[in-house]
Coordinates of C-alpha atoms in Angstrom, one line a residue:
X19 CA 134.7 127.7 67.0
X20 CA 132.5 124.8 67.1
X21 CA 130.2 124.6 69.9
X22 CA 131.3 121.5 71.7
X23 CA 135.5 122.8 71.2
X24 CA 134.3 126.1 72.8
X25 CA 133.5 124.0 76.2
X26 CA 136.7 123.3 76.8
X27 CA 137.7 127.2 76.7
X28 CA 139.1 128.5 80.0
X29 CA 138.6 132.1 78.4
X30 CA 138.7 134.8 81.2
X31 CA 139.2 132.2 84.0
X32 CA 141.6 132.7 87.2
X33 CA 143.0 129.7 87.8
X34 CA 145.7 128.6 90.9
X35 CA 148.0 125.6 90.9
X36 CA 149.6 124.7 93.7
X37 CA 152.9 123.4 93.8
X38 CA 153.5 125.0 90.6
X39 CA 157.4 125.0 90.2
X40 CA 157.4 121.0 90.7
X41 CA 157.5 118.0 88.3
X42 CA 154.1 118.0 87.3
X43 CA 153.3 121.7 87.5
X44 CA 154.5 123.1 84.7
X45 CA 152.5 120.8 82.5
X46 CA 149.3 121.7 84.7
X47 CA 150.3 125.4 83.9
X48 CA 151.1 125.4 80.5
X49 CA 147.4 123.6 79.3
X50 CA 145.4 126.0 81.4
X51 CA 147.5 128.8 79.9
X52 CA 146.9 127.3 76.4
X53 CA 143.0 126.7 77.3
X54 CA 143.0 130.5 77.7
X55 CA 143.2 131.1 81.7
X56 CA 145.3 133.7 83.8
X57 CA 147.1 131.7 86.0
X58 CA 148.5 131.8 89.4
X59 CA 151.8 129.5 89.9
X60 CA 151.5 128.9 94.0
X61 CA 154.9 128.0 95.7
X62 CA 157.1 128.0 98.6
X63 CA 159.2 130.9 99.2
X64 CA 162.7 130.0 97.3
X65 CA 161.2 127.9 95.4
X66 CA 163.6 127.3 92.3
X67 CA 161.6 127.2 88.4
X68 CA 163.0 124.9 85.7
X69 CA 164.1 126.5 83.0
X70 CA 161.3 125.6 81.0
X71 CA 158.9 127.4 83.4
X72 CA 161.6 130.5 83.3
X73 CA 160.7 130.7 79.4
X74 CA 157.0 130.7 80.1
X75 CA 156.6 133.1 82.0
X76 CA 158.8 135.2 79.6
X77 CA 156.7 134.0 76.9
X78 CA 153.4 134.7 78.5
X79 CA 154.3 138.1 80.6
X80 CA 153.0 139.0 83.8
X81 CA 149.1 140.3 82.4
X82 CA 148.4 135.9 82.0
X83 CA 150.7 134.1 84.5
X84 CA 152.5 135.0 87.9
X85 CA 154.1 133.7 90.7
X86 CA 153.0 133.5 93.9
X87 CA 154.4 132.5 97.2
X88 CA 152.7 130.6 100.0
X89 CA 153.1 127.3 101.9
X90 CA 150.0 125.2 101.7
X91 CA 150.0 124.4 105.2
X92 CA 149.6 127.6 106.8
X93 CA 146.5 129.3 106.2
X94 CA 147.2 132.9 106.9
X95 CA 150.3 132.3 104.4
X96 CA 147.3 130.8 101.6
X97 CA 144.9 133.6 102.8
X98 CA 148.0 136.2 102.0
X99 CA 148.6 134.6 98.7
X100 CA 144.7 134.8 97.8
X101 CA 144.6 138.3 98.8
X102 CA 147.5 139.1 95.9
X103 CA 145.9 137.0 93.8
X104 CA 143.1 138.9 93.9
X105 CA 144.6 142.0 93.2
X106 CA 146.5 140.8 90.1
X107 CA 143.9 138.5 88.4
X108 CA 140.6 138.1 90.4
X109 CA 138.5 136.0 91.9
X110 CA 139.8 132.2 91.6
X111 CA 137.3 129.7 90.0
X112 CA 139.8 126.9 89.0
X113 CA 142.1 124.9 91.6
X114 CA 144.9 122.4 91.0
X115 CA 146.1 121.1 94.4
X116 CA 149.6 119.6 92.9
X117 CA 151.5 120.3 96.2
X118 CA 152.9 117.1 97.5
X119 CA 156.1 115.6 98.9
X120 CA 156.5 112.2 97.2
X121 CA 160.5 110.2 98.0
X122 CA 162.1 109.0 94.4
X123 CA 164.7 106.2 95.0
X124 CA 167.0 108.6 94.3
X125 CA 169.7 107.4 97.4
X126 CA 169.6 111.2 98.7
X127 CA 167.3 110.4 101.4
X128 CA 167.9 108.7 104.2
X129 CA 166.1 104.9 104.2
X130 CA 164.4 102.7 106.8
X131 CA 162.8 99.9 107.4
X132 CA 159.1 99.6 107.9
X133 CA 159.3 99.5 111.7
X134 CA 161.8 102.5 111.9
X135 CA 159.9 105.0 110.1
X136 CA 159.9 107.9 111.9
X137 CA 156.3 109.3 112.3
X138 CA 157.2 112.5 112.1
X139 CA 158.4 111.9 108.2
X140 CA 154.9 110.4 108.1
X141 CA 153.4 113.4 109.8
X142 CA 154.8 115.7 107.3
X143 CA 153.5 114.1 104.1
X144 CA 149.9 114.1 105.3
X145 CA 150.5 117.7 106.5
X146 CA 151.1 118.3 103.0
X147 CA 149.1 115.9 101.1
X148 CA 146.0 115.9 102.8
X149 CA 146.2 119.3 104.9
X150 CA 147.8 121.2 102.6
X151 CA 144.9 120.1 100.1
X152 CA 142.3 120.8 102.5
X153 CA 143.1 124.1 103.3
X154 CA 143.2 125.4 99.9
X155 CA 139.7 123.7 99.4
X156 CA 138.7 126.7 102.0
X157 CA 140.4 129.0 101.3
X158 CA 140.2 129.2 97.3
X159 CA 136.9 127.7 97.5
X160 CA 135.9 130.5 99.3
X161 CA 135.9 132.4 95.8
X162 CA 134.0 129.6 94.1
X163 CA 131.2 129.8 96.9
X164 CA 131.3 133.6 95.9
X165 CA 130.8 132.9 92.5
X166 CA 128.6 130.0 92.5
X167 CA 131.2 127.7 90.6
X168 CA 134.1 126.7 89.8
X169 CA 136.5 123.5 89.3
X170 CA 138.7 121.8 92.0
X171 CA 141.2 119.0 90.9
X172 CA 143.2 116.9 93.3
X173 CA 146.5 115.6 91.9
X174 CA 146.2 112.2 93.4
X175 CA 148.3 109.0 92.5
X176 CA 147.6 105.3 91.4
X177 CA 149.3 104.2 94.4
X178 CA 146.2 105.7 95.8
X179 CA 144.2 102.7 94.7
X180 CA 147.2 99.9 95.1
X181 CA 150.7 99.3 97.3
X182 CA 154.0 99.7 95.2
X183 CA 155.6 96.3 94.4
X184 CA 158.6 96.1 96.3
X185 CA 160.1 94.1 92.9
X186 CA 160.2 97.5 91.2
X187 CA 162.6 98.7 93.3
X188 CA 164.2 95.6 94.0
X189 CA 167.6 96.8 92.0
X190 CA 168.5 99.4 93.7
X191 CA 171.5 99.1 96.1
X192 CA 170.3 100.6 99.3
X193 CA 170.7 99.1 102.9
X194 CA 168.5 99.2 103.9
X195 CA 165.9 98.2 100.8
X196 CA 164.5 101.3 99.0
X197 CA 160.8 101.8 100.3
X198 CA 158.2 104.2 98.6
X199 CA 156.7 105.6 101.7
X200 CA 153.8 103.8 103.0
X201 CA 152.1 107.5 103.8
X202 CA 152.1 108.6 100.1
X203 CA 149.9 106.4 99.1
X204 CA 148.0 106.5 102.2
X205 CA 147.8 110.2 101.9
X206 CA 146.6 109.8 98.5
X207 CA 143.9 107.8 99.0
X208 CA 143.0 110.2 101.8
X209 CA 142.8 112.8 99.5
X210 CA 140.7 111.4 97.0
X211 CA 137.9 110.6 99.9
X212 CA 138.4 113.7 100.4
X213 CA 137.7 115.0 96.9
X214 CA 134.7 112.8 97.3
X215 CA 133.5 114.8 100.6
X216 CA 133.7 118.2 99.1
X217 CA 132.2 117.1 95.6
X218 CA 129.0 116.2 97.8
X219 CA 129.1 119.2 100.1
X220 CA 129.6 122.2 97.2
X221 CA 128.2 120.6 94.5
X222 CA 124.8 122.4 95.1
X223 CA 127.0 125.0 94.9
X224 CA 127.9 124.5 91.3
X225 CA 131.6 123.9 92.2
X226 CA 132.8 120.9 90.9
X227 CA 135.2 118.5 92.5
X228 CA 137.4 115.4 91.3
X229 CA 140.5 114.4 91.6
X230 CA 143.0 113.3 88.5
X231 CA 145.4 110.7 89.3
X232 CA 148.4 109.7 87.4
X233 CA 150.1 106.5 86.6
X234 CA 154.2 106.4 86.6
X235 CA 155.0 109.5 84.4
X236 CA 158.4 109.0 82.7
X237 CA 160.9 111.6 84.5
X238 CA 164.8 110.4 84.1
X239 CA 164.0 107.2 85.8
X240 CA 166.7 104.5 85.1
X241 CA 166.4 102.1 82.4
X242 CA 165.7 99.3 84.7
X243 CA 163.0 100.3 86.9
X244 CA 161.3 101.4 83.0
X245 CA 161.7 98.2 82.1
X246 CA 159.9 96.5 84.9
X247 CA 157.5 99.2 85.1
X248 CA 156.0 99.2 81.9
X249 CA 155.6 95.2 81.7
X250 CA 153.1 95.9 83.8
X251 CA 151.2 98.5 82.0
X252 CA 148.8 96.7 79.2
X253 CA 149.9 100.2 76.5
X254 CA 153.9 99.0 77.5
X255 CA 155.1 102.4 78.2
X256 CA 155.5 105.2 80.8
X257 CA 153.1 108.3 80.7
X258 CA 154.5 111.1 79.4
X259 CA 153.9 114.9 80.6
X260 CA 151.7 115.8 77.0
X261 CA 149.1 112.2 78.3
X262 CA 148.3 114.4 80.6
X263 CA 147.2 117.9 79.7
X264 CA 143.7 116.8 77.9
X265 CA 142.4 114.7 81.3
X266 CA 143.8 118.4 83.2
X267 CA 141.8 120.4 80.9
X268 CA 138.9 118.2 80.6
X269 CA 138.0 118.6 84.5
X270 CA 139.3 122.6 84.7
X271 CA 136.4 123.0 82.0
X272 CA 133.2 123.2 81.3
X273 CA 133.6 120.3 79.5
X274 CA 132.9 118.2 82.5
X275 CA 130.3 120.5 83.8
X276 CA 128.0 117.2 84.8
X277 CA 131.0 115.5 86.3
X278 CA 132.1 115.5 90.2
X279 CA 133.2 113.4 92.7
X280 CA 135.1 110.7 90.4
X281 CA 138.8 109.7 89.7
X282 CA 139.8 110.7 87.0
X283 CA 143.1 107.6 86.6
X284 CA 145.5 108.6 83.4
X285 CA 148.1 105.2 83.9
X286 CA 147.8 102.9 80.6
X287 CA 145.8 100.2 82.1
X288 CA 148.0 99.8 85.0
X289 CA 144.4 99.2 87.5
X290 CA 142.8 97.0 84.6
X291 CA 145.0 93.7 85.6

């Protein structure tokens, strides 16, 4: 293999993602596997797999890829989860912290107005977001200190680095208005300072830290919002899951191996207008 291909080999490498059986985490699972990793599919107890997950792990059998339960929140629950972790695959040198409670208009939940917002639904998205994130930066890091590397990438958000436009949303029928909650961008951003914080604190340590953060990934949103959306990206489309595997693997690598503490932003062109 050529020399600069082979840096992007995950060859013999535990890796965890949290969050693992949601949206995003399957694609996050499947290019580590393909990069060569074992890999650790951290989830909430009754969490349910897509089918295209159930036919991964089938492919892949249990000596590459498991599941593993834990909520991200509670760090005897992560600690428990490292512990197995351990005993299946190793220590852990790669991270994804994909766990994260995001609200689709999707006229399930319940809807408020800006004043209304209860602040214990804003409580709970930091808990997650930003907690949630930091605790597995301890926790899992933990083996990275051991080790003296490793690779920790934050899922972050482009509504990390601007507001939604309400005019997206505009055509839904909802009273009141739909409203993408104020604290997941918020949170977000929050956890991309915080990517920034660890990348200076461990990267002495060789541990690497940075944070990869998505534009609007095309998911069985209607045609409308599409439409609006992707007038206002300069490539004119939606990400798809696949736009994101290489910018994964690039940071979970050695690849990056002189890169830390940036945001890594996959969305088009969205932030260059």
């Amino acid at each position: 293999m050529d020399a600069v291909l082979e840096q992007f080999s995950l060859k013999n490498t535990v890796a965890v993602v949290t969050g693992a059986l949601g949206k995003l985490g399957y694609t996050w699972v499947r290019t580590l596997l393909s990069a060569g990793a074992m890999v650790a599919a951290v989830d909430l107890p009754g969490a349910k797999a897509s089918p295209e997950f159930e036919a991964l792990l089938l492919g892949e059998g249990a000596e590459r890829l498991n599941v593993f339960e834990a909520d991200v929140t509670d760090k005897a629950s992560l600690l428990a989860c490292r512990d197995k972790i351990h005993d299946t695959f190793g220590l852990v040198s790669v991270l994804v912290n994909n766990a994260g409670i995001d609200q689709p208009p999707s006229g399930q939940a319940k809807m408020y107005t800006l004043p209304e917002i209860p602040i214990a639904n804003v409580q709970r998205v930091f808990d997650v977001n930003v907690m949630g994130a930091f605790l597995c930066h301890q926790v899992f890091g933990e083996d990275m200190l051991k080790q003296g590397q490793g690779s920790i990438i934050n899922i972050g958000s482009l509504y990390a680095s601007v507001s939604p436009q309400e005019r997206l949303y505009d055509h839904f029928q909802m009273d009141p208005p739909f409203l993408k909650p104020p604290a997941y961008g918020a949170s977000k951003a929050a956890l991309i300072n915080l990517t920034r914080y660890f990348a200076a604190h461990w990267g002495k340590h060789g541990i690497r830290v940075n944070a990869l953060s998505p534009g609007g990934v095309e998911g069985g949103q209607d045609d409308e919002f599409k439409r609006k959306f992707c007038e206002r990206v300069p490539m004119a489309r939606m990400a798809q899951l696949e736009d994101l595997a290489g910018p994964l693997l690039f940071l979970a690598s050695p690849a990056s191996q002189y890169v830390t503490g940036t945001e890594l932003v996959v969305d088009g062109g969205f932030l260059a207008w």
